[in-house]
Coordinates of C-alpha atoms in Angstrom, one line a residue:
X983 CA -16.8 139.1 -17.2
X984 CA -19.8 141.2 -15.9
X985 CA -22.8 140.9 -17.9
X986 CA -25.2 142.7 -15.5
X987 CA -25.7 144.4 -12.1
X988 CA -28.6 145.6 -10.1
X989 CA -30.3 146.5 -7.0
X990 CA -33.3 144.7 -5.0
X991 CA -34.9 145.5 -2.1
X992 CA -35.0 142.2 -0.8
X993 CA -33.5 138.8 -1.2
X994 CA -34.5 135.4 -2.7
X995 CA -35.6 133.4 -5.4
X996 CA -38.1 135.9 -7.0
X997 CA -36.0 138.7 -7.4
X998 CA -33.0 135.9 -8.9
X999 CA -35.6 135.0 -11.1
X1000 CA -36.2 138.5 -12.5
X1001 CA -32.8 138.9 -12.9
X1002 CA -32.1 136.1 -14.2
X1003 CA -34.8 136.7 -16.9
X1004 CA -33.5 140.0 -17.9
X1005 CA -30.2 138.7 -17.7
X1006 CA -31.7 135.5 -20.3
X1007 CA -33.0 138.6 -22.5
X1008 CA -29.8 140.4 -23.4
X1009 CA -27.2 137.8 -23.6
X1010 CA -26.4 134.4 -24.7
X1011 CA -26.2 132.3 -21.8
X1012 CA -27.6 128.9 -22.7
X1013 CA -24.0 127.3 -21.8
X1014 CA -22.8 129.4 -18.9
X1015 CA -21.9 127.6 -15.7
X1016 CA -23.7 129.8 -12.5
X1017 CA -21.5 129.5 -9.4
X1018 CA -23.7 130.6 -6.4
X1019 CA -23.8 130.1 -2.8
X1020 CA -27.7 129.4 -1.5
X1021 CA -30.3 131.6 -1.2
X1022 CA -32.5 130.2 -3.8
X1023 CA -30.3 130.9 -6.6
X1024 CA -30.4 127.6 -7.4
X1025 CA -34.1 127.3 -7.5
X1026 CA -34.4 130.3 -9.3
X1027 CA -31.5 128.5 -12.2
X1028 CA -33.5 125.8 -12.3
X1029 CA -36.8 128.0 -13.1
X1030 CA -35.1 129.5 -15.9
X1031 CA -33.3 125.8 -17.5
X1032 CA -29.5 127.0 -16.5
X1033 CA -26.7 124.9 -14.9
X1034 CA -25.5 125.8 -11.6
X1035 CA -24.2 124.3 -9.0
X1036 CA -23.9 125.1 -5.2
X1037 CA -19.6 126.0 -5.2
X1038 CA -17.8 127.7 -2.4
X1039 CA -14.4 126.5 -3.7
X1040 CA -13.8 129.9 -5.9
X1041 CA -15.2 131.8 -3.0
X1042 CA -11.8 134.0 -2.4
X1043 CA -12.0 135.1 -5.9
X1044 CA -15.8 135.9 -5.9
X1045 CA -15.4 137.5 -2.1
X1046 CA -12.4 139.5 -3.7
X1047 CA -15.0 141.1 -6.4
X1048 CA -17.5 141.4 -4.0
X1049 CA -15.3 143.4 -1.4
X1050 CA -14.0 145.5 -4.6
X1051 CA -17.5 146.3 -5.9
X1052 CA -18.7 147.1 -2.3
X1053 CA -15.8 149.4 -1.6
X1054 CA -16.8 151.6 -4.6
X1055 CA -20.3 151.3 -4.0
X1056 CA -19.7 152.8 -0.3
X1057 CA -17.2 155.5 -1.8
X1058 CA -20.6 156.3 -4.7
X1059 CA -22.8 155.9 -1.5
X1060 CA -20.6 158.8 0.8
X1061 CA -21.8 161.7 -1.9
X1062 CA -24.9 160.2 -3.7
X1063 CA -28.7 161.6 -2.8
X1064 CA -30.4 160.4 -5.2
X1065 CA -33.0 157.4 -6.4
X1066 CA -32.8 154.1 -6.9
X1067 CA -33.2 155.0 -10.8
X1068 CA -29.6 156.9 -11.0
X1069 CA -28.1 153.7 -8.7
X1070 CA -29.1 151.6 -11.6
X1071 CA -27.1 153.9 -13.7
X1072 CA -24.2 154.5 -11.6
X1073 CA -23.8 150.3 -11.5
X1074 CA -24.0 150.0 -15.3
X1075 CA -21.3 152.6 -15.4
X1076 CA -19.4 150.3 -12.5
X1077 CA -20.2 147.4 -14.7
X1078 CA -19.1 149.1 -18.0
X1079 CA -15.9 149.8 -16.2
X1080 CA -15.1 146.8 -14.6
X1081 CA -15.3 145.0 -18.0

């Protein structure tokens, strides 16, 4: 399951955080297990109280998604002019879909 999606400029632990936050905001994810793979993720769990753990056993599965989601963000990407606001939109469309 997708719960959310969204764009950064950069990487690390304060943009996890924020999106993490957001992500505390809408949904119920007290429980949830966070598979990541470094980059601070794990700091930026930690910040928030979640569980994660640093996993690179279910890596096909997540790479599989990843090259999935990043084929259709090239297709959007060949035709789209437009600002970061209507990306937002066009990935909670993708999200939408994908669930």
């Amino acid at each position: 399951l997708l719960l959310e999606i969204d764009v950064f400029s950069r990487r690390g632990t304060d943009p996890a955080a924020a999106f993490l936050h957001r992500l505390i905001e809408k949904h119920e994810i007290g429980d949830a297990e966070f598979l990541v793979d470094a980059g601070g993720y794990l700091t930026a769990l930690a910040r928030h109280d979640l569980s994660g753990q640093l996993n690179y056993s279910d890596r096909n599965h997540v790479e599989k998604w990843v090259q999935t989601a990043s084929m259709q963000i090239d297709r959007f990407h060949s035709f789209w002019r437009g600002s970061p606001t209507s990306a937002r939109r066009w990935l909670r469309r993708f999200r939408h879909h994908y669930n």
